[in-house]
GROMACS .gro file of C-alpha atoms in nm:
model
  330
    1MET     CA    1  -5.822  -2.314   0.078
    2SER     CA    2  -5.890  -2.678   0.171
    3THR     CA    3  -5.898  -2.795   0.530
    4VAL     CA    4  -5.584  -3.007   0.478
    5THR     CA    5  -5.386  -2.723   0.325
    6ALA     CA    6  -5.498  -2.478   0.593
    7THR     CA    7  -5.402  -2.722   0.867
    8ILE     CA    8  -5.060  -2.800   0.723
    9ARG     CA    9  -4.984  -2.435   0.653
   10HIS     CA   10  -5.028  -2.363   1.024
   11ARG     CA   11  -4.763  -2.620   1.108
   12VAL     CA   12  -4.433  -2.460   1.193
   13LEU     CA   13  -4.187  -2.497   0.905
   14PRO     CA   14  -3.821  -2.406   0.951
   15PRO     CA   15  -3.729  -2.060   0.824
   16ARG     CA   16  -3.576  -2.030   0.478
   17LEU     CA   17  -3.232  -2.027   0.637
   18THR     CA   18  -3.210  -2.176   0.986
   19GLY     CA   19  -2.969  -2.084   1.262
   20GLN     CA   20  -2.821  -2.433   1.239
   21GLU     CA   21  -2.738  -2.381   0.871
   22ILE     CA   22  -2.578  -2.044   0.940
   23VAL     CA   23  -2.368  -2.196   1.220
   24LEU     CA   24  -2.267  -2.490   0.998
   25ALA     CA   25  -2.163  -2.256   0.718
   26GLY     CA   26  -1.956  -2.058   0.970
   27VAL     CA   27  -1.795  -2.374   1.108
   28LEU     CA   28  -1.706  -2.485   0.755
   29VAL     CA   29  -1.545  -2.149   0.677
   30VAL     CA   30  -1.342  -2.159   1.000
   31LEU     CA   31  -1.245  -2.524   0.946
   32TRP     CA   32  -1.137  -2.468   0.587
   33ALA     CA   33  -0.938  -2.159   0.688
   34ALA     CA   34  -0.764  -2.350   0.968
   35LEU     CA   35  -0.683  -2.640   0.735
   36ALA     CA   36  -0.557  -2.401   0.468
   37VAL     CA   37  -0.314  -2.253   0.721
   38SER     CA   38  -0.209  -2.593   0.860
   39THR     CA   39  -0.174  -2.764   0.523
   40PRO     CA   40  -0.170  -2.524   0.225
   41ALA     CA   41  -0.247  -2.809  -0.015
   42PHE     CA   42  -0.598  -2.836   0.131
   43LEU     CA   43  -0.747  -2.551  -0.074
   44THR     CA   44  -0.597  -2.673  -0.402
   45ALA     CA   45  -0.808  -2.829  -0.675
   46GLY     CA   46  -0.636  -3.161  -0.614
   47SER     CA   47  -0.777  -3.166  -0.262
   48ILE     CA   48  -1.115  -2.991  -0.294
   49GLN     CA   49  -1.234  -3.184  -0.600
   50PRO     CA   50  -1.194  -3.530  -0.438
   51LEU     CA   51  -1.359  -3.386  -0.125
   52LEU     CA   52  -1.665  -3.280  -0.326
   53VAL     CA   53  -1.675  -3.616  -0.505
   54ALA     CA   54  -1.670  -3.798  -0.170
   55THR     CA   55  -1.938  -3.566  -0.029
   56ALA     CA   56  -2.184  -3.619  -0.317
   57PRO     CA   57  -2.311  -3.974  -0.239
   58ILE     CA   58  -2.340  -3.902   0.134
   59ALA     CA   59  -2.531  -3.579   0.077
   60LEU     CA   60  -2.751  -3.730  -0.194
   61ALA     CA   61  -2.856  -4.028   0.017
   62GLY     CA   62  -2.890  -3.777   0.300
   63VAL     CA   63  -3.161  -3.587   0.111
   64GLY     CA   64  -3.379  -3.897   0.122
   65MET     CA   65  -3.280  -3.972   0.480
   66THR     CA   66  -3.376  -3.618   0.580
   67ILE     CA   67  -3.730  -3.667   0.449
   68VAL     CA   68  -3.749  -4.005   0.624
   69ILE     CA   69  -3.642  -3.858   0.959
   70ILE     CA   70  -3.872  -3.558   0.916
   71THR     CA   71  -4.163  -3.805   0.906
   72GLY     CA   72  -4.040  -3.964   1.230
   73GLY     CA   73  -3.870  -4.265   1.070
   74ILE     CA   74  -3.514  -4.373   1.003
   75ASP     CA   75  -3.335  -4.598   0.754
   76VAL     CA   76  -3.026  -4.787   0.868
   77SER     CA   77  -3.028  -5.012   0.560
   78VAL     CA   78  -2.864  -4.749   0.336
   79GLY     CA   79  -2.521  -4.913   0.352
   80GLY     CA   80  -2.659  -5.252   0.248
   81ALA     CA   81  -2.865  -5.095  -0.030
   82ILE     CA   82  -2.555  -4.917  -0.165
   83MET     CA   83  -2.372  -5.249  -0.170
   84VAL     CA   84  -2.648  -5.422  -0.368
   85CYS     CA   85  -2.689  -5.135  -0.617
   86SER     CA   86  -2.314  -5.097  -0.662
   87VAL     CA   87  -2.229  -5.462  -0.719
   88LEU     CA   88  -2.520  -5.521  -0.959
   89THR     CA   89  -2.429  -5.211  -1.158
   90ALA     CA   90  -2.057  -5.295  -1.158
   91LYS     CA   91  -2.124  -5.649  -1.281
   92ALA     CA   92  -2.351  -5.511  -1.556
   93LEU     CA   93  -2.075  -5.272  -1.661
   94VAL     CA   94  -1.820  -5.553  -1.674
   95GLY     CA   95  -2.037  -5.828  -1.822
   96ALA     CA   96  -2.275  -5.653  -2.059
   97GLU     CA   97  -2.077  -5.329  -2.105
   98VAL     CA   98  -2.396  -5.124  -2.068
   99SER     CA   99  -2.404  -4.753  -2.149
  100LEU     CA  100  -2.407  -4.471  -1.895
  101PRO     CA  101  -2.788  -4.412  -1.907
  102VAL     CA  102  -2.860  -4.784  -1.876
  103ALA     CA  103  -2.619  -4.823  -1.584
  104VAL     CA  104  -2.776  -4.528  -1.402
  105LEU     CA  105  -3.130  -4.653  -1.468
  106LEU     CA  106  -3.035  -5.001  -1.345
  107SER     CA  107  -2.885  -4.871  -1.021
  108VAL     CA  108  -3.174  -4.631  -0.957
  109ALA     CA  109  -3.431  -4.902  -1.030
  110VAL     CA  110  -3.264  -5.147  -0.792
  111GLY     CA  111  -3.240  -4.880  -0.524
  112GLY     CA  112  -3.606  -4.792  -0.575
  113ALA     CA  113  -3.706  -5.157  -0.539
  114LEU     CA  114  -3.513  -5.190  -0.214
  115GLY     CA  115  -3.664  -4.866  -0.085
  116LEU     CA  116  -4.008  -4.991  -0.181
  117VAL     CA  117  -3.954  -5.304   0.029
  118ASN     CA  118  -3.874  -5.087   0.331
  119GLY     CA  119  -4.166  -4.855   0.261
  120VAL     CA  120  -4.427  -5.128   0.228
  121LEU     CA  121  -4.314  -5.306   0.545
  122ILE     CA  122  -4.300  -4.984   0.749
  123ALA     CA  123  -4.610  -4.809   0.614
  124TYR     CA  124  -4.841  -5.108   0.605
  125GLY     CA  125  -4.676  -5.347   0.852
  126ARG     CA  126  -4.705  -5.089   1.130
  127VAL     CA  127  -4.365  -5.185   1.272
  128HIS     CA  128  -4.118  -4.914   1.377
  129ALA     CA  129  -3.874  -4.816   1.105
  130ILE     CA  130  -3.563  -4.893   1.311
  131ILE     CA  131  -3.672  -5.257   1.345
  132ILE     CA  132  -3.763  -5.303   0.980
  133THR     CA  133  -3.458  -5.130   0.834
  134PHE     CA  134  -3.222  -5.305   1.076
  135GLY     CA  135  -3.364  -5.632   0.947
  136THR     CA  136  -3.350  -5.533   0.580
  137ALA     CA  137  -2.996  -5.396   0.630
  138ASN     CA  138  -2.883  -5.748   0.712
  139LEU     CA  139  -3.084  -5.894   0.426
  140PHE     CA  140  -2.938  -5.644   0.179
  141MET     CA  141  -2.585  -5.712   0.303
  142PHE     CA  142  -2.639  -6.086   0.264
  143LEU     CA  143  -2.777  -6.035  -0.086
  144GLY     CA  144  -2.486  -5.809  -0.179
  145LEU     CA  145  -2.230  -6.060  -0.055
  146ARG     CA  146  -2.402  -6.341  -0.250
  147ILE     CA  147  -2.388  -6.133  -0.567
  148PHE     CA  148  -2.022  -6.052  -0.505
  149GLY     CA  149  -1.944  -6.420  -0.467
  150SER     CA  150  -1.607  -6.501  -0.318
  151GLY     CA  151  -1.411  -6.208  -0.454
  152THR     CA  152  -1.420  -5.861  -0.601
  153VAL     CA  153  -1.557  -5.716  -0.922
  154ASN     CA  154  -1.258  -5.636  -1.141
  155GLY     CA  155  -1.206  -5.457  -1.469
  156ILE     CA  156  -1.488  -5.203  -1.425
  157PRO     CA  157  -1.481  -4.974  -1.732
  158ASP     CA  158  -1.488  -4.596  -1.705
  159THR     CA  159  -1.850  -4.574  -1.821
  160LEU     CA  160  -1.941  -4.376  -1.509
  161ALA     CA  161  -1.644  -4.139  -1.543
  162PHE     CA  162  -1.895  -3.858  -1.596
  163PHE     CA  163  -1.950  -3.871  -1.218
  164GLY     CA  164  -1.585  -3.928  -1.128
  165ARG     CA  165  -1.269  -3.738  -1.048
  166GLY     CA  166  -1.121  -3.709  -1.396
  167ALA     CA  167  -1.138  -3.410  -1.629
  168GLY     CA  168  -1.445  -3.561  -1.796
  169GLY     CA  169  -1.625  -3.562  -1.463
  170ARG     CA  170  -1.603  -3.188  -1.403
  171THR     CA  171  -1.752  -2.863  -1.534
  172LEU     CA  172  -1.564  -2.543  -1.451
  173GLY     CA  173  -1.366  -2.748  -1.204
  174VAL     CA  174  -1.670  -2.867  -1.008
  175PRO     CA  175  -1.738  -3.244  -1.012
  176HIS     CA  176  -2.062  -3.339  -1.186
  177ALA     CA  177  -2.160  -3.567  -0.898
  178PHE     CA  178  -2.156  -3.268  -0.661
  179LEU     CA  179  -2.338  -3.042  -0.907
  180ILE     CA  180  -2.614  -3.301  -0.950
  181THR     CA  181  -2.639  -3.337  -0.572
  182VAL     CA  182  -2.675  -2.960  -0.529
  183LEU     CA  183  -2.950  -2.948  -0.795
  184ILE     CA  184  -3.143  -3.235  -0.635
  185THR     CA  185  -3.100  -3.078  -0.291
  186ALA     CA  186  -3.237  -2.748  -0.423
  187ALA     CA  187  -3.535  -2.924  -0.582
  188ALA     CA  188  -3.607  -3.113  -0.257
  189TRP     CA  189  -3.579  -2.789  -0.056
  190TRP     CA  190  -3.830  -2.619  -0.283
  191TYR     CA  191  -4.069  -2.917  -0.274
  192LEU     CA  192  -4.063  -2.946   0.104
  193ARG     CA  193  -4.125  -2.577   0.158
  194HIS     CA  194  -4.356  -2.473  -0.125
  195THR     CA  195  -4.588  -2.764  -0.193
  196ALA     CA  196  -4.870  -2.918   0.009
  197GLY     CA  197  -4.714  -3.261  -0.041
  198GLY     CA  198  -4.387  -3.142   0.109
  199ARG     CA  199  -4.560  -2.992   0.411
  200HIS     CA  200  -4.739  -3.322   0.466
  201PHE     CA  201  -4.405  -3.483   0.556
  202PHE     CA  202  -4.352  -3.227   0.835
  203ALA     CA  203  -4.708  -3.278   0.955
  204ILE     CA  204  -4.663  -3.655   0.977
  205GLY     CA  205  -4.345  -3.615   1.181
  206GLY     CA  206  -4.508  -3.359   1.407
  207ASP     CA  207  -4.819  -3.564   1.480
  208ALA     CA  208  -4.913  -3.851   1.249
  209GLN     CA  209  -5.258  -3.894   1.401
  210ALA     CA  210  -5.342  -3.523   1.364
  211ALA     CA  211  -5.217  -3.533   1.004
  212ARG     CA  212  -5.437  -3.834   0.934
  213LEU     CA  213  -5.741  -3.658   1.080
  214ALA     CA  214  -5.658  -3.356   0.863
  215GLY     CA  215  -5.685  -3.574   0.555
  216VAL     CA  216  -5.321  -3.662   0.488
  217ARG     CA  217  -5.275  -4.013   0.349
  218VAL     CA  218  -5.007  -4.100   0.599
  219GLN     CA  219  -4.929  -4.452   0.481
  220ARG     CA  220  -4.881  -4.347   0.120
  221ARG     CA  221  -4.660  -4.057   0.225
  222VAL     CA  222  -4.446  -4.280   0.446
  223LEU     CA  223  -4.413  -4.531   0.162
  224LEU     CA  224  -4.308  -4.248  -0.068
  225THR     CA  225  -4.030  -4.133   0.165
  226TYR     CA  226  -3.858  -4.472   0.157
  227LEU     CA  227  -3.909  -4.504  -0.218
  228ILE     CA  228  -3.746  -4.163  -0.270
  229THR     CA  229  -3.458  -4.264  -0.044
  230GLY     CA  230  -3.408  -4.585  -0.239
  231LEU     CA  231  -3.402  -4.401  -0.573
  232LEU     CA  232  -3.147  -4.152  -0.443
  233VAL     CA  233  -2.937  -4.433  -0.295
  234GLY     CA  234  -2.934  -4.594  -0.640
  235LEU     CA  235  -2.797  -4.277  -0.798
  236ALA     CA  236  -2.553  -4.230  -0.508
  237SER     CA  237  -2.422  -4.581  -0.578
  238CYS     CA  238  -2.320  -4.468  -0.927
  239PHE     CA  239  -2.124  -4.187  -0.763
  240VAL     CA  240  -1.957  -4.439  -0.532
  241ILE     CA  241  -1.848  -4.659  -0.823
  242ALA     CA  242  -1.722  -4.358  -1.017
  243GLN     CA  243  -1.498  -4.232  -0.735
  244GLY     CA  244  -1.317  -4.562  -0.699
  245THR     CA  245  -1.082  -4.764  -0.915
  246SER     CA  246  -1.160  -5.036  -1.167
  247THR     CA  247  -1.212  -5.275  -0.875
  248LEU     CA  248  -1.510  -5.294  -0.640
  249ASP     CA  249  -1.469  -5.486  -0.316
  250GLN     CA  250  -1.710  -5.607  -0.051
  251SER     CA  251  -1.647  -5.310   0.177
  252VAL     CA  252  -1.850  -5.083  -0.053
  253GLY     CA  253  -2.136  -4.934   0.145
  254SER     CA  254  -1.979  -5.022   0.479
  255GLY     CA  255  -2.047  -4.746   0.730
  256LYS     CA  256  -2.228  -4.531   0.474
  257GLU     CA  257  -2.552  -4.539   0.674
  258LEU     CA  258  -2.372  -4.391   0.974
  259ALA     CA  259  -2.213  -4.115   0.763
  260VAL     CA  260  -2.551  -4.031   0.609
  261ILE     CA  261  -2.734  -4.018   0.943
  262ALA     CA  262  -2.449  -3.810   1.090
  263ALA     CA  263  -2.479  -3.558   0.804
  264VAL     CA  264  -2.856  -3.534   0.853
  265VAL     CA  265  -2.840  -3.490   1.232
  266ILE     CA  266  -2.550  -3.244   1.217
  267GLY     CA  267  -2.746  -3.057   0.950
  268GLY     CA  268  -3.018  -2.981   1.204
  269THR     CA  269  -3.287  -3.237   1.128
  270SER     CA  270  -3.460  -3.338   1.452
  271ILE     CA  271  -3.425  -3.708   1.523
  272MET     CA  272  -3.771  -3.683   1.682
  273GLY     CA  273  -3.925  -3.585   1.349
  274GLY     CA  274  -4.125  -3.286   1.236
  275ARG     CA  275  -3.830  -3.057   1.159
  276GLY     CA  276  -3.543  -3.074   0.916
  277SER     CA  277  -3.360  -2.919   0.624
  278VAL     CA  278  -3.200  -3.078   0.318
  279LEU     CA  279  -2.974  -2.773   0.287
  280GLY     CA  280  -2.848  -2.841   0.637
  281THR     CA  281  -2.785  -3.202   0.536
  282LEU     CA  282  -2.569  -3.090   0.242
  283LEU     CA  283  -2.367  -2.868   0.476
  284GLY     CA  284  -2.348  -3.151   0.730
  285ALA     CA  285  -2.212  -3.390   0.467
  286LEU     CA  286  -1.953  -3.131   0.363
  287LEU     CA  287  -1.848  -3.091   0.727
  288VAL     CA  288  -1.817  -3.467   0.784
  289GLN     CA  289  -1.604  -3.516   0.472
  290SER     CA  290  -1.397  -3.203   0.542
  291VAL     CA  291  -1.309  -3.338   0.886
  292ALA     CA  292  -1.209  -3.675   0.737
  293SER     CA  293  -1.002  -3.506   0.466
  294GLY     CA  294  -0.837  -3.270   0.712
  295VAL     CA  295  -0.743  -3.550   0.952
  296THR     CA  296  -0.586  -3.744   0.664
  297GLN     CA  297  -0.389  -3.447   0.529
  298LEU     CA  298  -0.262  -3.354   0.874
  299GLY     CA  299  -0.136  -3.710   0.919
  300TRP     CA  300  -0.344  -3.770   1.229
  301ARG     CA  301  -0.495  -4.105   1.326
  302SER     CA  302  -0.811  -4.177   1.127
  303GLN     CA  303  -1.002  -4.251   1.449
  304LEU     CA  304  -0.989  -3.881   1.531
  305SER     CA  305  -1.232  -3.803   1.249
  306ASP     CA  306  -1.485  -4.033   1.418
  307LEU     CA  307  -1.422  -3.851   1.746
  308PHE     CA  308  -1.481  -3.508   1.591
  309VAL     CA  309  -1.794  -3.620   1.406
  310GLY     CA  310  -1.925  -3.775   1.728
  311VAL     CA  311  -1.876  -3.443   1.908
  312PHE     CA  312  -2.059  -3.260   1.629
  313ILE     CA  313  -2.350  -3.505   1.656
  314ILE     CA  314  -2.378  -3.463   2.034
  315VAL     CA  315  -2.370  -3.084   1.999
  316ALA     CA  316  -2.635  -3.093   1.724
  317VAL     CA  317  -2.865  -3.322   1.922
  318GLY     CA  318  -2.815  -3.113   2.234
  319ALA     CA  319  -2.902  -2.795   2.045
  320ASP     CA  320  -3.214  -2.964   1.909
  321LEU     CA  321  -3.325  -3.067   2.258
  322LEU     CA  322  -3.274  -2.712   2.386
  323ARG     CA  323  -3.480  -2.571   2.098
  324THR     CA  324  -3.755  -2.824   2.168
  325ARG     CA  325  -3.768  -2.734   2.539
  326ALA     CA  326  -3.768  -2.362   2.459
  327ARG     CA  327  -4.056  -2.412   2.215
  328ARG     CA  328  -4.260  -2.611   2.467
  329SER     CA  329  -4.207  -2.353   2.741
  330ARG     CA  330  -4.358  -2.073   2.534
   0.00000   0.00000   0.00000
């Protein structure tokens, strides 16, 4: 066994199923049961299917964000990147009438390029990720608005209906967008836990200098995390287009970065780096969207969903701090 592998293996990885994930699953069950009693329409296909469609892009971008935060970074440019990917793809669908594979490849390629910009600046510019991605968030938003022009993108064909809400976008009643998200989440979970490369991300977040001394190519790994996030954001943008109407407006991507970070933090990923779970992120995204859906169906003010999500974030961060203190006191 190499020195690097031996060192990384001795890093503490989260168990296969963490306490946070078990709690989240329990909270979801209780929440869904309460909503089913309060509004019986909640557990119908007409309610659950749109919920899963809305969860997919948040959870998918959250997979990349989880890896970023595990390494000790963050990416607040996700919303701007979704805007750029979405408007370019929508215009290609309207103008050139491209096929489904071409549209997906275009969006993923654009997302990857934007992620690469973040990765290069952060990994090799040696500037904290929050500064870089806050700057690129504004640049991406400006670029997206310039591409939009003065109006909206209208007449978008149903090329991406495979990812949408219609009958063609489901298998056995489950939306394809959500199925794809689950498969990618499972692959990321396996990679992070069962490969040396995956364990390197945890090592970097735990102590970047120690990881570097152990032989981990920290800069390349950091660059890779933002590239992965960009690629996933590109695919998530296709999901966003597919869940809407034939019109795309300039609000696309607005607030998405906050929803993604909320899902990751609620899912149990430590904002300090070194610990995290993509499975928890998927559950966190489901919880965030379930709260939003429940508030809407109950006829409550939409601001209450922000209140509830904020409480969940504070509880999750507080639990993480308590775990950290308990670990240090051992």
